[in-house]
Coordinates of C-alpha atoms and ligand atoms in Angstrom, one line a residue:
X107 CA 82.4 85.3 92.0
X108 CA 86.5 85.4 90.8
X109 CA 87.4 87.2 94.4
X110 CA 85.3 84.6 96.4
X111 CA 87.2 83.0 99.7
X112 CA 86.2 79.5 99.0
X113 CA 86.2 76.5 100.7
X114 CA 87.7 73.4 99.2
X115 CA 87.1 69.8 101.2
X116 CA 87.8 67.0 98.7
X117 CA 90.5 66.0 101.4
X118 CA 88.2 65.6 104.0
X119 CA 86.6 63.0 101.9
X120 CA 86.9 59.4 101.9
X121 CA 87.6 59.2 98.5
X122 CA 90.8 61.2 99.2
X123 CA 91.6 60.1 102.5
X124 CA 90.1 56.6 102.6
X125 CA 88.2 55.5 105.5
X126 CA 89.5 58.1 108.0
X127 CA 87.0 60.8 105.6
X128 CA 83.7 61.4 105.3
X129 CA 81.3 60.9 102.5
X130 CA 79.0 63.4 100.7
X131 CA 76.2 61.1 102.1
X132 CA 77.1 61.9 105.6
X133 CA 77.4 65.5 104.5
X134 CA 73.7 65.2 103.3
X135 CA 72.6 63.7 105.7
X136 CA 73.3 66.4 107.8
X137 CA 70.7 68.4 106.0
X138 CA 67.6 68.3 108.0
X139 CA 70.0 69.3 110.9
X140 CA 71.2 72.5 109.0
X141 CA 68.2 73.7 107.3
X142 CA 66.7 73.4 111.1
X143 CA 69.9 75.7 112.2
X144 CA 70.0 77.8 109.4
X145 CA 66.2 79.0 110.3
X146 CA 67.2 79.2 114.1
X147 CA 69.8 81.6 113.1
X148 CA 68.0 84.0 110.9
X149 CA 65.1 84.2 113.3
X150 CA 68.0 85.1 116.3
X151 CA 68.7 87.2 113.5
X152 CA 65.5 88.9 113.5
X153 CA 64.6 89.5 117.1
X154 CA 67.9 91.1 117.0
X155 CA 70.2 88.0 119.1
X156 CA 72.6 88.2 116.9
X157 CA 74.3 91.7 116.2
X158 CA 76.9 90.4 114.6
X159 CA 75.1 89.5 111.4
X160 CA 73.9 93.1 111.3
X161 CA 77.3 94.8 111.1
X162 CA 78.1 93.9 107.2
X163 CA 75.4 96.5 106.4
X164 CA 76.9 99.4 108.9
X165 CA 78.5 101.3 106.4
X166 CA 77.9 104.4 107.5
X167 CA 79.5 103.9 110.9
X168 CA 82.2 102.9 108.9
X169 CA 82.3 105.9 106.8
X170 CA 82.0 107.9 110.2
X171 CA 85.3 106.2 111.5
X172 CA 87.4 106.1 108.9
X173 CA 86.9 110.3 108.5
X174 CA 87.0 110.7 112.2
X175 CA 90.4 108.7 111.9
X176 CA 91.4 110.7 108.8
X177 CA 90.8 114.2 110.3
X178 CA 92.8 113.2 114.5
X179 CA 95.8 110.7 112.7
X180 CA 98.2 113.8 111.8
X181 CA 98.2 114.9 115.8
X182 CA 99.6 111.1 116.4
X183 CA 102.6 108.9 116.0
X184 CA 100.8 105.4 118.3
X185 CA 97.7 103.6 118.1
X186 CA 97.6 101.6 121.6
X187 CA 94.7 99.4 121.9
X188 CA 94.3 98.3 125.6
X189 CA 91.7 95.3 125.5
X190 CA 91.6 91.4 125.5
X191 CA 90.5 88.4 123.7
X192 CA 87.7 89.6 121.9
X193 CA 88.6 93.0 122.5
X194 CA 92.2 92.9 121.1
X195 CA 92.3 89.4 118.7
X196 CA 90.8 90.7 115.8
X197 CA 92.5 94.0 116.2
X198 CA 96.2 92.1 115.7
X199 CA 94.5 90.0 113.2
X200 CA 93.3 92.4 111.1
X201 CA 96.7 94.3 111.1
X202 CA 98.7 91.5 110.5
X203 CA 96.5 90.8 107.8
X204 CA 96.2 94.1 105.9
X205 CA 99.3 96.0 106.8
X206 CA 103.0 95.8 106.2
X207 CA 104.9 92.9 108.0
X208 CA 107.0 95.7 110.0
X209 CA 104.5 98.6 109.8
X210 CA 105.8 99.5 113.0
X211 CA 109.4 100.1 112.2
X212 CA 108.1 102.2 108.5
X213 CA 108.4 105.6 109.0
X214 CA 105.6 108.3 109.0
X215 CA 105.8 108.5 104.9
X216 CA 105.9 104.5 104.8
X217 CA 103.0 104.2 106.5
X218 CA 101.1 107.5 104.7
X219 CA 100.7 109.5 107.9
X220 CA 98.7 106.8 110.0
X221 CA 99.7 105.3 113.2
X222 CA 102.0 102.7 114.4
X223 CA 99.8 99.8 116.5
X224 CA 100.4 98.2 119.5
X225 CA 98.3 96.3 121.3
X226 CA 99.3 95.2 124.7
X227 CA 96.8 92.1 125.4
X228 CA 98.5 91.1 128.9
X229 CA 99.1 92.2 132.2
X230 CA 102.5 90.9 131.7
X231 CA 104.5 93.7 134.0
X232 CA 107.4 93.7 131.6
X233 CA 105.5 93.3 128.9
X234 CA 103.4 96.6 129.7
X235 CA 106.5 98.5 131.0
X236 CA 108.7 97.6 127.8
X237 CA 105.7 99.4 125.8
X238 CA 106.1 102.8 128.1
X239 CA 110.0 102.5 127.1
X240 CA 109.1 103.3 123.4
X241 CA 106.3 105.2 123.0
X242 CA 105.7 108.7 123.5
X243 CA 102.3 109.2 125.3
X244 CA 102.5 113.0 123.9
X245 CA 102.0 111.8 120.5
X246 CA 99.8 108.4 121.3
X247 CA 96.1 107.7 121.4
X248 CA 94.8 105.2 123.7
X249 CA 91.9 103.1 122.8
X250 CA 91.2 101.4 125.7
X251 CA 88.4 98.6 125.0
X252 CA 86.4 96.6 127.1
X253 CA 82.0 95.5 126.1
X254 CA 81.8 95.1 130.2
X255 CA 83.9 97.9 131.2
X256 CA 85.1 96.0 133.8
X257 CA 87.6 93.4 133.1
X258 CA 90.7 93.3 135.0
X259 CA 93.2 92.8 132.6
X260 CA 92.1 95.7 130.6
X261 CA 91.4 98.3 133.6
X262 CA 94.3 97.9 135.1
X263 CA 96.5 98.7 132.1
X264 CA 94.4 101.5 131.4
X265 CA 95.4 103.0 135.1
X266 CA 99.1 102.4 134.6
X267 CA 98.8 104.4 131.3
X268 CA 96.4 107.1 132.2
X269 CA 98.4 107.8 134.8
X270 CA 101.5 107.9 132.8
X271 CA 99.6 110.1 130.1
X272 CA 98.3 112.3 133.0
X273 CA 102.2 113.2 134.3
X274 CA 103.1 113.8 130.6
X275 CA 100.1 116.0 129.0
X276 CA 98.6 117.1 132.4
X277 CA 94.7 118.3 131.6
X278 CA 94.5 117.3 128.3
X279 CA 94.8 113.7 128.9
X280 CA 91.5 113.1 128.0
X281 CA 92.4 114.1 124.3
X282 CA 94.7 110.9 124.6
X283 CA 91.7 108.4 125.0
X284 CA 89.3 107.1 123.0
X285 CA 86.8 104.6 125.0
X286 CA 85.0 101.4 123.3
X287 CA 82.5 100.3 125.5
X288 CA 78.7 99.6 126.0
X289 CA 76.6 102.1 125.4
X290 CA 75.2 102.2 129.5
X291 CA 77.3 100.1 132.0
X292 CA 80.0 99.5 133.2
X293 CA 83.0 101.1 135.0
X294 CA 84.1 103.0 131.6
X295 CA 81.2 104.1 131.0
X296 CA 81.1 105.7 134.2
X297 CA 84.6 107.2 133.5
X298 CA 83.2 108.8 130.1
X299 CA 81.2 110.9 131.3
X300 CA 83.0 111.9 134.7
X301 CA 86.4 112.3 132.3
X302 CA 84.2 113.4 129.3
X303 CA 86.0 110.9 127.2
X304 CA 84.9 110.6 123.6
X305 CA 83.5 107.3 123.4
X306 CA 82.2 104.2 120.9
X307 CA 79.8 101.4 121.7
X308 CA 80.2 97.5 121.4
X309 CA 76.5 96.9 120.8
X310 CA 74.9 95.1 123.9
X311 CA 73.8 91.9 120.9
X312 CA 77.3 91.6 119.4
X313 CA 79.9 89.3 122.4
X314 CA 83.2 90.4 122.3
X315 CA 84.8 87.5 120.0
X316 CA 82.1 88.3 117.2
X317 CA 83.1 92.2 117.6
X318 CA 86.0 92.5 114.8
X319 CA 83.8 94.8 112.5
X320 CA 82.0 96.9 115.8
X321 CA 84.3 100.2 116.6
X322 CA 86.3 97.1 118.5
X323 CA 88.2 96.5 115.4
X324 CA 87.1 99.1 113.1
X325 CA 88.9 102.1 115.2
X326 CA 92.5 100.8 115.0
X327 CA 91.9 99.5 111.7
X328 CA 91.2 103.1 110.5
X329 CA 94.1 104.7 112.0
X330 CA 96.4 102.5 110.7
X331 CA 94.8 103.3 107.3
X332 CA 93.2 100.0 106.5
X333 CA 90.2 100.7 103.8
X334 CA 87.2 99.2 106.7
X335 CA 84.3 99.8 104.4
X336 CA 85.7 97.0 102.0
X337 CA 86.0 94.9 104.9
X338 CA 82.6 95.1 105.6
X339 CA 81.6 94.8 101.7
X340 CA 83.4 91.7 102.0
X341 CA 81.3 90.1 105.1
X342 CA 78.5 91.3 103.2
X343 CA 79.1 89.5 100.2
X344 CA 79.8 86.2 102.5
X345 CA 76.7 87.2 104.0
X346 CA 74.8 86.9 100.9
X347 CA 76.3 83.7 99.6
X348 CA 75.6 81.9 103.2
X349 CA 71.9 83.1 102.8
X350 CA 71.3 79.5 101.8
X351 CA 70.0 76.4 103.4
X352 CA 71.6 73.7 101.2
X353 CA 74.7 72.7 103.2
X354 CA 76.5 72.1 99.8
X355 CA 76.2 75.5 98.6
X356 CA 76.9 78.0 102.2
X357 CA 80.1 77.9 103.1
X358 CA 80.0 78.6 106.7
X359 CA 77.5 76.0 107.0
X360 CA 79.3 73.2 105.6
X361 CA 82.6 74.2 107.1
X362 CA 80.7 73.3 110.3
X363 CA 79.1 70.4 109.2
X364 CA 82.2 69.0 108.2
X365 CA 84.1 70.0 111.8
X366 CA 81.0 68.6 113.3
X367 CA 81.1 65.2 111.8
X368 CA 85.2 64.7 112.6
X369 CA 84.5 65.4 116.1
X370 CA 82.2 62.7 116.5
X371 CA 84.7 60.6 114.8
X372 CA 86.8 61.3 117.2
X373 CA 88.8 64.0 116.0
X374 CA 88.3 66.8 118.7
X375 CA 91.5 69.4 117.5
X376 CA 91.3 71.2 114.7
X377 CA 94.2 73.1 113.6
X378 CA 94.4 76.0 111.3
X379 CA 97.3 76.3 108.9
X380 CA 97.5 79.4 107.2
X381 CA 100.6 79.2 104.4
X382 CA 100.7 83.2 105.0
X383 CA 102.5 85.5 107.7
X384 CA 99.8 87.7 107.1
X385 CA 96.7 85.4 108.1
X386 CA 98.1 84.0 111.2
X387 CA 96.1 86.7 113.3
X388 CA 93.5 84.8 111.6
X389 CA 93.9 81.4 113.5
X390 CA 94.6 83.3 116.4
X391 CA 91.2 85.1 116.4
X392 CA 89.6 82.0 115.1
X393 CA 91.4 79.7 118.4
X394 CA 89.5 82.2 120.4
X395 CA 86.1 82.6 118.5
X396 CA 86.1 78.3 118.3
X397 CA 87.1 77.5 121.8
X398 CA 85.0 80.5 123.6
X399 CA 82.2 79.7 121.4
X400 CA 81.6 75.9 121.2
X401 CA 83.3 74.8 124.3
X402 CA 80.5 74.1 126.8
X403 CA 79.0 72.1 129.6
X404 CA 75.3 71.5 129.0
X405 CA 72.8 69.7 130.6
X406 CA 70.9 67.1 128.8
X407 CA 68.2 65.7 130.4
X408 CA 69.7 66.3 134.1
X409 CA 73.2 65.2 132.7
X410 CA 76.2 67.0 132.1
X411 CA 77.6 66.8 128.6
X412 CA 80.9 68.0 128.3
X413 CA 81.6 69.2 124.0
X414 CA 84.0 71.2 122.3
X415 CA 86.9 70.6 119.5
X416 CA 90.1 71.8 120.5
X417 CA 91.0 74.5 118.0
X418 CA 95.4 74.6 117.6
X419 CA 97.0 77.2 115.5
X420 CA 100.2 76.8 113.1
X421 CA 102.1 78.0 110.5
X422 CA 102.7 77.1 106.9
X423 CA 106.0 76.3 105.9
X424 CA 107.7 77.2 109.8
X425 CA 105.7 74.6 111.3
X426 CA 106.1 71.9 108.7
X427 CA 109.7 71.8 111.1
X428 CA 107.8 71.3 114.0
X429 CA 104.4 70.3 114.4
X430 CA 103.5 68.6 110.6
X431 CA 105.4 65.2 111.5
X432 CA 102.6 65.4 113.9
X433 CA 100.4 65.6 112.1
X434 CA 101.6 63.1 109.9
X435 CA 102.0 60.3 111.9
X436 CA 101.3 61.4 115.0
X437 CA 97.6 60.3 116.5
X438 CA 94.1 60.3 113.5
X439 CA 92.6 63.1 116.2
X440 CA 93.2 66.3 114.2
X441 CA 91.6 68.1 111.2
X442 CA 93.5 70.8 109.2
X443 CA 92.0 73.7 108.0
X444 CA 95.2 75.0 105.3
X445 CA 94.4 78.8 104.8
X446 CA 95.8 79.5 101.2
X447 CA 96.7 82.5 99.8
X448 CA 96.6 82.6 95.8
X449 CA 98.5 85.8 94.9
X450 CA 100.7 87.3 97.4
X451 CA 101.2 91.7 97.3
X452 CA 105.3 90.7 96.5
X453 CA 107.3 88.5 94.1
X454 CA 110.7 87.5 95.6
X455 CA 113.1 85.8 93.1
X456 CA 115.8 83.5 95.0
X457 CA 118.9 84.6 92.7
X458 CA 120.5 82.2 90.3
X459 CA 123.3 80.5 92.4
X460 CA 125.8 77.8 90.9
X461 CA 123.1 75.9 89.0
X462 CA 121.2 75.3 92.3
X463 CA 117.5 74.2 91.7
X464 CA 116.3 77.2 94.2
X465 CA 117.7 79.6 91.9
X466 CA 115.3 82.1 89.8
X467 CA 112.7 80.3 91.3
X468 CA 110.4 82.8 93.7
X469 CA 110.0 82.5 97.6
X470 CA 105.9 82.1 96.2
X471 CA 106.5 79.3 94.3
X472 CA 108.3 77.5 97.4
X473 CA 105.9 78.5 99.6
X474 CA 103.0 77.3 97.1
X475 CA 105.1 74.1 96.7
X476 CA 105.2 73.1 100.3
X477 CA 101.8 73.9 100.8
X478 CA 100.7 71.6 98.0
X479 CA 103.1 69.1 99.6
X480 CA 102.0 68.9 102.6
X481 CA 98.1 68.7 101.5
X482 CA 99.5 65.9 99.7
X483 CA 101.7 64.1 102.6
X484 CA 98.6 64.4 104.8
X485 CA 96.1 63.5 102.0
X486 CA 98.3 60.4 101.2
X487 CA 98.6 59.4 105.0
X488 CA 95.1 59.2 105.5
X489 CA 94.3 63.1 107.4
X490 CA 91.5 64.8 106.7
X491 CA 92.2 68.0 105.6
X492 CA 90.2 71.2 104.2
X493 CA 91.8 74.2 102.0
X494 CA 89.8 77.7 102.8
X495 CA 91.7 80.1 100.1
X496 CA 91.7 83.7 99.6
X497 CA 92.6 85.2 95.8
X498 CA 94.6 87.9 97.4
X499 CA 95.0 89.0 101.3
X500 CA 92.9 92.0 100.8
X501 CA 90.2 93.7 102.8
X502 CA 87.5 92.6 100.8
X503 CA 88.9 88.9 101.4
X504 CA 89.5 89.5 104.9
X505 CA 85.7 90.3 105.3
X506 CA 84.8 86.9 103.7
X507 CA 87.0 84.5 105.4
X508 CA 86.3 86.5 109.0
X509 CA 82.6 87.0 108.6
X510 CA 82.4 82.9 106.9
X511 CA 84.3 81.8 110.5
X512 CA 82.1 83.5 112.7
X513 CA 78.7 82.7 110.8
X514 CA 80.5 78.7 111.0
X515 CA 80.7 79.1 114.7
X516 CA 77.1 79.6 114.8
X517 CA 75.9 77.0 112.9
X518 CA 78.7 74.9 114.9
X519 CA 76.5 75.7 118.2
X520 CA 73.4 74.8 116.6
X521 CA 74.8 71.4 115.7
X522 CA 76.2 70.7 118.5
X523 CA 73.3 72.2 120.8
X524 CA 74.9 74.3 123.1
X525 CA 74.6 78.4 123.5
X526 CA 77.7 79.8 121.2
X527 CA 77.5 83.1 122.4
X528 CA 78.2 82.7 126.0
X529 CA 81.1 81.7 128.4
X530 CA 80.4 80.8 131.9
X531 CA 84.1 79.5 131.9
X532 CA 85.8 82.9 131.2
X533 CA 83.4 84.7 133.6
X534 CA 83.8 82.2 136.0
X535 CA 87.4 83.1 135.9
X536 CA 86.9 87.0 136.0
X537 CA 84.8 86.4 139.0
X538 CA 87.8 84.7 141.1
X539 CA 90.5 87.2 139.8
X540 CA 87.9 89.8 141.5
X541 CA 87.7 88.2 144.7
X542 CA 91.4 87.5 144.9
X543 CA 91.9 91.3 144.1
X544 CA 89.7 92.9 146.4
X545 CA 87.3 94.3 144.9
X546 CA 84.2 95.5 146.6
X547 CA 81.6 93.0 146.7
X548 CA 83.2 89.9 147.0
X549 CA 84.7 90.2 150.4
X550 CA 82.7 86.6 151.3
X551 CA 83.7 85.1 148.3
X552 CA 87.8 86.3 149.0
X553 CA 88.2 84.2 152.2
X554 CA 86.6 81.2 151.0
X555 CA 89.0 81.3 147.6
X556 CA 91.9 81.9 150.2
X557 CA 91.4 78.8 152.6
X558 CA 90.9 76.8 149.0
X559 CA 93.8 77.6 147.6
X560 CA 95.7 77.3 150.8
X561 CA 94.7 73.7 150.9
X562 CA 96.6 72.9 148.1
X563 CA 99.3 74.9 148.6
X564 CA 99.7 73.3 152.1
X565 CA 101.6 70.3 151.3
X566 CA 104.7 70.6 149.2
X567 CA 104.3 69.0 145.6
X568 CA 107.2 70.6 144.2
X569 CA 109.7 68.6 142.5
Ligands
LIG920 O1 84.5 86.9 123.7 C1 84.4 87.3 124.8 O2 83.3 87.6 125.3 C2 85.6 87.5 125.7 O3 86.7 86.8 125.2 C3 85.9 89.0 125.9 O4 86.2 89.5 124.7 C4 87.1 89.2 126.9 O5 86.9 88.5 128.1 C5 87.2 90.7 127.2 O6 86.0 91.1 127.7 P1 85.6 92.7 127.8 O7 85.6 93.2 126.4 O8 84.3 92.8 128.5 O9 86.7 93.4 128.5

């Protein structure tokens, strides 16, 4: 396939990289261990575990979305989404990816009539009020996205704006608001159907860092006019060229085969290095899908095991002036993961100026040129590296390389044995924020958290 995101590792191996690589035999060796995951997954697959694998082939939903964004984009000017983590990444990454650099700032014609996006992931007060200060809630829609309808990061920014949109528009708020959510519980469920609020599911099999192509992602991809049924052509087409046990020939398997083995050589961070504005949603999305995913505490045999690579994001070339000497000669605990783009949507010639060697050459050759350089510099130091590259930045593309990551996280948790699709850690923490915020339910739990933290906060250990 010409328009395939492909993965290239030759710079992983030892033949490249000397003894700090790995060699195809380890990579085969590792068979018996993917064929076995590879079957786990598609029989998850099967009893319906694992929604996200499903989604490639909703097309129809897709079809349903991008009319439904068609037909209520003229009555708008903003696209807020009100979410976070898996509920907002892929939503940034996905714009940043397939829409102008400053879509914001285009006017109406610029952007063909769809909507400016913001998505406010924090509960940052200033950060929330500076959004307020230039956005008209008459002409914005609200998407206000949360699978458990109950985290507090995303309720209470959907208060604060409600209420806002309430004082502005009165009744007809509720023509403001568009709700993702599951299909039965939670709070915003609840508030649907007391508000009547039209609403979208997250599927109750699909977690929140694996819902990118659910409504999740799909809505603000559509009113911001990105073409979503080629996205999800594109995971289907990763789909079908990852329907294949031999770790040499899927992609998403041997991306985590290869992650896998460098963490038991003691290379826990793995950083991706996109050499493209554009894709460095990507890594962001990806930082979250890794970490949340493979990041664990498990019990073997009545003893806790502790796993997880680190996953670190930079950029190609802004980074090479701050992290790359790092990376360079800094400790042998990284892998880099280089996300190259082939053909870029522009060609921007550097004018002829007074014989200088930068003249008449294009800011896409530079760009190309330090990438390759710094493959090199790392290749030539002895660091692992890998190349995932995309022919252009296009939806189609963008439903490769995200659908490839997320099918590479599970085969990661397979490998290393641990449940991919859960995260005890970030619910531990949702619990806590709860108690320390009142809510009903965990009065018991409030006091205790109080005379804990008071404990530390006893003795002074300021400086
Ligand atoms: O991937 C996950 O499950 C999490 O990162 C969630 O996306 C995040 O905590 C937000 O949860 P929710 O969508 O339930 O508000």
């Amino acid at each position: 396939m010409s328009d395939a995101v492909k993965l290239n590792y030759a710079n992983s191996l030892t033949e490249f990289v000397g003894d700090q690589g790995i060699t195809i035999e380890e990579l085969k060796a590792l068979q018996q261990k993917i064929s076995k995951a590879h079957e786990s997954i598609h029989r998850q697959k099967k009893e319906g575990k694992l929604g996200f694998m499903e989604l490639p082939y909703k097309i129809e939903a897709a079809k349903k979305i991008k009319a439904a964004a068609k037909k209520a984009a003229p009555k708008f000017e903003n696209f807020v989404v009100i979410g976070i983590g898996g509920s907002a990444l892929g939503n940034i990454a996905l714009q940043q990816a397939l829409r102008h650099p400053y879509w914001n700032l285009l006017e109406k014609k610029g952007r063909k009539g769809f909507l400016k996006l913001f998505v406010p992931d924090n509960v940052d007060p200033d950060f929330i009020s500076g959004l307020t200060d230039v956005i008209d809630p008459k002409k914005t829609l609200f998407n206000v996205i949360s699978k458990s309808g109950s985290t507090a990061e995303c309720l209470a920014n959907y208060f604060i704006l409600k209420k806002i949109l309430q004082k502005k528009v009165g009744k007809k708020y509720n023509e403001h608001i568009l709700v993702t959510t599951d299909a039965a519980k939670g709070y915003l469920r609840e508030a649907v159907v007391k508000e009547n609020l039209v609403s979208f599911e997250v599927p109750s099999n699909v977690g929140g860092r694996f819902s990118v192509m659910t409504p999740v992602g799909l809505l603000s991809a559509a009113f911001t006019g990105i073409d979503i049924e080629k996205l999800l052509i594109g995971a289907q087409q990763m789909d079908n060229r990852c329907f294949n046990d031999d770790i040499m020939q899927n992609p998403a398997a041997l991306y985590a085969a290869i992650q896998y083995l460098f963490y038991w050589k003691k290379r826990p961070l793995s950083v991706m290095m996109p050499y493209s504005n554009a894709l460095y949603g990507v890594a962001d999305w990806y930082r979250q899908l890794w970490a949340e995913s493979l990041g664990k505490k498990t019990d073997r045999n009545g003893d806790a095991v502790f796993v997880g690579p680190t996953p670190i994001k930079a950029l190609g070339a802004t980074d090479q002036h701050s992290q790359v000497q790092l990376y360079i000669e800094g400790p042998q605990d990284k892998v880099i993961t280089f996300l190259s783009v082939e053909k870029f949507g522009k060609t921007v010639k550097v004018p002829a100026y007074d014989k200088h060697y930068l003249g008449g050459r294009s800011l896409n050759e530079l760009l190309k040129a330090e990438e390759k350089a710094t493959r090199l510099a790392l290749t030539k130091e002895g660091r692992p590296n890998l190349t995932i590259s995309l022919p252009e930045v296009t939806p189609e593309a963008m439903g490769q390389l995200l659908y490839m990551l997320e099918l590479a996280t599970a085969y990661a948790g397979e490998l290393f044995d641990i449940n991919a699709f859960d995260q005890p850690g970030v619910e531990l923490g949702k619990q806590l924020t709860y108690a320390l915020m009142g809510r009903a339910g965990y009065e018991d739990k409030k006091s205790e958290l109080e005379t804990e933290l008071a404990k530390s906060e006893k003795q002074d250990y300021t400086a």
